[in-house]
Amino acid sequence: MRILIIEDNPDIVANLYGFLEPKGYVLDSAGNGYGGLALAAQNEYDAVVLDVMLPGLNGLELCQKLRGELRKDVPVLMLTARDTLEDKVAGFDSGADDYLVKPFSLVELEVRLKALMRRAQGAHGSAALSVGDLVFDTETFEVKREGRPLALTKTGYTILRLLMKESPKVVTREHVERAIWGDNPPDSDALRVHIHALRQALDKPFGSPMLRTIAGIGYRLAAADE
């Protein structure tokens, strides 16, 4: 699951990374409102953790732009030090899905994030992605092709999820790199290595390839007969 954290307190950000990353979450972060809005516009996230008091563009304004201008329905968990009813109403009116008052428990934050993501998945259909004989349960991270389980790396799951969600469209190399590394992809040809490893797991044991490289553009995942 990919989470965007928009928070200007470096200690809170560090705590979130330390708690969520070992659990398999992929995190991006921004320390101000405009930076967070730019990341939300460029990428797809499973949830956003959004502080209210941000420099430049506050969380309420950001959430309104996220829902209005960007037309994003990603779940938003709003963080604030204010706990009055009026503050909570303002948060929900801006488009937030849930509200957590600082200081908060990291365990409670994860529980709330999971609930928001489950609700969003239910609104958009099953958590399972399928392309041809390939099935990916995005909640359990179980991947099967022709009923046979596949073992992928953490990055492999991220790439596969993106390609399956976009299938049968071509996904640009730049889009895949942003999904893995945000706006700071490595200088080396690391993506080629990850694509090779994914192809070895996904296609090599089977008779027909699903993962295609589109020269000079990116990658396409489709059923063998498409």
PDB file of C-alpha atoms in Angstrom, residues 109-216:
ATOM      1  CA  LEU A 109      -3.297   5.541  12.988  1.00  0.00           C
ATOM      2  CA  GLU A 110      -2.586   2.290  11.128  1.00  0.00           C
ATOM      3  CA  VAL A 111      -5.939   0.818  12.182  1.00  0.00           C
ATOM      4  CA  ARG A 112      -7.727   3.897  10.864  1.00  0.00           C
ATOM      5  CA  LEU A 113      -5.734   3.856   7.616  1.00  0.00           C
ATOM      6  CA  LYS A 114      -6.599   0.200   7.035  1.00  0.00           C
ATOM      7  CA  ALA A 115     -10.273   0.899   7.672  1.00  0.00           C
ATOM      8  CA  LEU A 116     -10.252   3.819   5.230  1.00  0.00           C
ATOM      9  CA  MET A 117      -8.503   1.778   2.546  1.00  0.00           C
ATOM     10  CA  ARG A 118     -10.876  -1.160   2.999  1.00  0.00           C
ATOM     11  CA  ARG A 119     -13.825   1.204   2.674  1.00  0.00           C
ATOM     12  CA  ALA A 120     -12.349   2.729  -0.485  1.00  0.00           C
ATOM     13  CA  GLN A 121     -11.677  -0.692  -1.988  1.00  0.00           C
ATOM     14  CA  GLY A 122     -15.224  -1.727  -1.225  1.00  0.00           C
ATOM     15  CA  ALA A 123     -16.495   1.367  -2.984  1.00  0.00           C
ATOM     16  CA  HIS A 124     -14.430   0.569  -6.054  1.00  0.00           C
ATOM     17  CA  GLY A 125     -14.876  -3.175  -6.078  1.00  0.00           C
ATOM     18  CA  SER A 126     -12.822  -6.114  -4.876  1.00  0.00           C
ATOM     19  CA  ALA A 127      -9.309  -5.768  -3.487  1.00  0.00           C
ATOM     20  CA  ALA A 128      -8.267  -8.455  -5.968  1.00  0.00           C
ATOM     21  CA  LEU A 129      -6.827  -7.396  -9.305  1.00  0.00           C
ATOM     22  CA  SER A 130      -7.028  -9.827 -12.193  1.00  0.00           C
ATOM     23  CA  VAL A 131      -5.636  -9.879 -15.720  1.00  0.00           C
ATOM     24  CA  GLY A 132      -6.199 -13.083 -17.666  1.00  0.00           C
ATOM     25  CA  ASP A 133      -5.071 -15.973 -15.472  1.00  0.00           C
ATOM     26  CA  LEU A 134      -3.129 -13.641 -13.154  1.00  0.00           C
ATOM     27  CA  VAL A 135      -4.710 -12.672  -9.812  1.00  0.00           C
ATOM     28  CA  PHE A 136      -3.256 -10.290  -7.221  1.00  0.00           C
ATOM     29  CA  ASP A 137      -4.944  -9.877  -3.832  1.00  0.00           C
ATOM     30  CA  THR A 138      -3.745  -6.434  -2.775  1.00  0.00           C
ATOM     31  CA  GLU A 139      -4.732  -6.988   0.864  1.00  0.00           C
ATOM     32  CA  THR A 140      -2.876 -10.275   1.412  1.00  0.00           C
ATOM     33  CA  PHE A 141      -0.212  -9.698  -1.290  1.00  0.00           C
ATOM     34  CA  GLU A 142      -0.923 -13.158  -2.710  1.00  0.00           C
ATOM     35  CA  VAL A 143      -0.185 -13.388  -6.429  1.00  0.00           C
ATOM     36  CA  LYS A 144      -1.198 -16.413  -8.484  1.00  0.00           C
ATOM     37  CA  ARG A 145      -0.977 -17.279 -12.152  1.00  0.00           C
ATOM     38  CA  GLU A 146      -2.866 -20.320 -13.402  1.00  0.00           C
ATOM     39  CA  GLY A 147      -3.523 -20.987  -9.716  1.00  0.00           C
ATOM     40  CA  ARG A 148       0.182 -21.215  -8.918  1.00  0.00           C
ATOM     41  CA  PRO A 149       1.536 -18.816  -6.247  1.00  0.00           C
ATOM     42  CA  LEU A 150       4.275 -16.408  -7.291  1.00  0.00           C
ATOM     43  CA  ALA A 151       6.930 -14.996  -4.952  1.00  0.00           C
ATOM     44  CA  LEU A 152       7.862 -11.386  -5.706  1.00  0.00           C
ATOM     45  CA  THR A 153      10.099  -8.780  -4.146  1.00  0.00           C
ATOM     46  CA  LYS A 154       8.595  -5.759  -2.385  1.00  0.00           C
ATOM     47  CA  THR A 155       9.347  -3.627  -5.445  1.00  0.00           C
ATOM     48  CA  GLY A 156       7.959  -6.343  -7.691  1.00  0.00           C
ATOM     49  CA  TYR A 157       4.598  -6.116  -5.927  1.00  0.00           C
ATOM     50  CA  THR A 158       4.572  -2.338  -6.431  1.00  0.00           C
ATOM     51  CA  ILE A 159       5.318  -2.618 -10.150  1.00  0.00           C
ATOM     52  CA  LEU A 160       2.837  -5.446 -10.698  1.00  0.00           C
ATOM     53  CA  ARG A 161       0.032  -3.624  -8.899  1.00  0.00           C
ATOM     54  CA  LEU A 162       0.525  -0.539 -11.049  1.00  0.00           C
ATOM     55  CA  LEU A 163       0.690  -2.486 -14.310  1.00  0.00           C
ATOM     56  CA  MET A 164      -2.377  -4.576 -13.433  1.00  0.00           C
ATOM     57  CA  LYS A 165      -4.413  -1.497 -12.491  1.00  0.00           C
ATOM     58  CA  GLU A 166      -3.523   0.129 -15.817  1.00  0.00           C
ATOM     59  CA  SER A 167      -3.793  -3.034 -17.957  1.00  0.00           C
ATOM     60  CA  PRO A 168      -3.911  -3.309 -20.915  1.00  0.00           C
ATOM     61  CA  LYS A 169      -2.610   0.250 -21.306  1.00  0.00           C
ATOM     62  CA  VAL A 170       1.088   1.020 -21.689  1.00  0.00           C
ATOM     63  CA  VAL A 171       2.629   2.529 -18.545  1.00  0.00           C
ATOM     64  CA  THR A 172       5.576   4.821 -19.150  1.00  0.00           C
ATOM     65  CA  ARG A 173       8.942   4.109 -17.608  1.00  0.00           C
ATOM     66  CA  GLU A 174       8.736   7.440 -15.772  1.00  0.00           C
ATOM     67  CA  HIS A 175       5.378   6.505 -14.220  1.00  0.00           C
ATOM     68  CA  VAL A 176       6.764   3.188 -12.962  1.00  0.00           C
ATOM     69  CA  GLU A 177       9.842   4.913 -11.520  1.00  0.00           C
ATOM     70  CA  ARG A 178       7.667   7.444  -9.662  1.00  0.00           C
ATOM     71  CA  ALA A 179       5.556   4.622  -8.226  1.00  0.00           C
ATOM     72  CA  ILE A 180       8.698   3.043  -6.755  1.00  0.00           C
ATOM     73  CA  TRP A 181      10.957   5.960  -5.848  1.00  0.00           C
ATOM     74  CA  GLY A 182       8.803   9.077  -5.998  1.00  0.00           C
ATOM     75  CA  ASP A 183      10.612  12.041  -7.543  1.00  0.00           C
ATOM     76  CA  ASN A 184      14.087  10.696  -6.727  1.00  0.00           C
ATOM     77  CA  PRO A 185      14.758   7.671  -8.938  1.00  0.00           C
ATOM     78  CA  PRO A 186      18.306   6.250  -8.746  1.00  0.00           C
ATOM     79  CA  ASP A 187      20.776   7.199 -11.430  1.00  0.00           C
ATOM     80  CA  SER A 188      21.524   3.571 -12.207  1.00  0.00           C
ATOM     81  CA  ASP A 189      19.372   1.374 -14.375  1.00  0.00           C
ATOM     82  CA  ALA A 190      17.716  -0.122 -11.315  1.00  0.00           C
ATOM     83  CA  LEU A 191      14.291  -0.348 -12.926  1.00  0.00           C
ATOM     84  CA  ARG A 192      15.591  -2.724 -15.607  1.00  0.00           C
ATOM     85  CA  VAL A 193      16.801  -5.063 -12.851  1.00  0.00           C
ATOM     86  CA  HIS A 194      13.417  -5.032 -11.092  1.00  0.00           C
ATOM     87  CA  ILE A 195      11.534  -5.600 -14.359  1.00  0.00           C
ATOM     88  CA  HIS A 196      13.802  -8.552 -15.143  1.00  0.00           C
ATOM     89  CA  ALA A 197      13.140 -10.097 -11.726  1.00  0.00           C
ATOM     90  CA  LEU A 198       9.380  -9.597 -12.129  1.00  0.00           C
ATOM     91  CA  ARG A 199       9.448 -11.141 -15.591  1.00  0.00           C
ATOM     92  CA  GLN A 200      11.370 -14.150 -14.278  1.00  0.00           C
ATOM     93  CA  ALA A 201       8.666 -14.816 -11.686  1.00  0.00           C
ATOM     94  CA  LEU A 202       5.676 -13.867 -13.811  1.00  0.00           C
ATOM     95  CA  ASP A 203       6.476 -15.249 -17.265  1.00  0.00           C
ATOM     96  CA  LYS A 204       9.415 -17.639 -17.257  1.00  0.00           C
ATOM     97  CA  PRO A 205       7.585 -20.634 -15.665  1.00  0.00           C
ATOM     98  CA  PHE A 206       4.667 -20.279 -18.085  1.00  0.00           C
ATOM     99  CA  GLY A 207       4.180 -20.800 -21.786  1.00  0.00           C
ATOM    100  CA  SER A 208       3.193 -17.274 -22.797  1.00  0.00           C
ATOM    101  CA  PRO A 209       4.452 -13.854 -21.667  1.00  0.00           C
ATOM    102  CA  MET A 210       2.208 -11.241 -20.088  1.00  0.00           C
ATOM    103  CA  LEU A 211       4.762  -8.511 -19.368  1.00  0.00           C
ATOM    104  CA  ARG A 212       5.924  -6.685 -22.481  1.00  0.00           C
ATOM    105  CA  THR A 213       8.521  -3.967 -22.859  1.00  0.00           C
ATOM    106  CA  ILE A 214       7.455  -1.243 -25.281  1.00  0.00           C
ATOM    107  CA  ALA A 215      10.763   0.068 -26.603  1.00  0.00           C
ATOM    108  CA  GLY A 216      11.420   3.695 -25.761  1.00  0.00           C
TER     109      GLY A 216
END
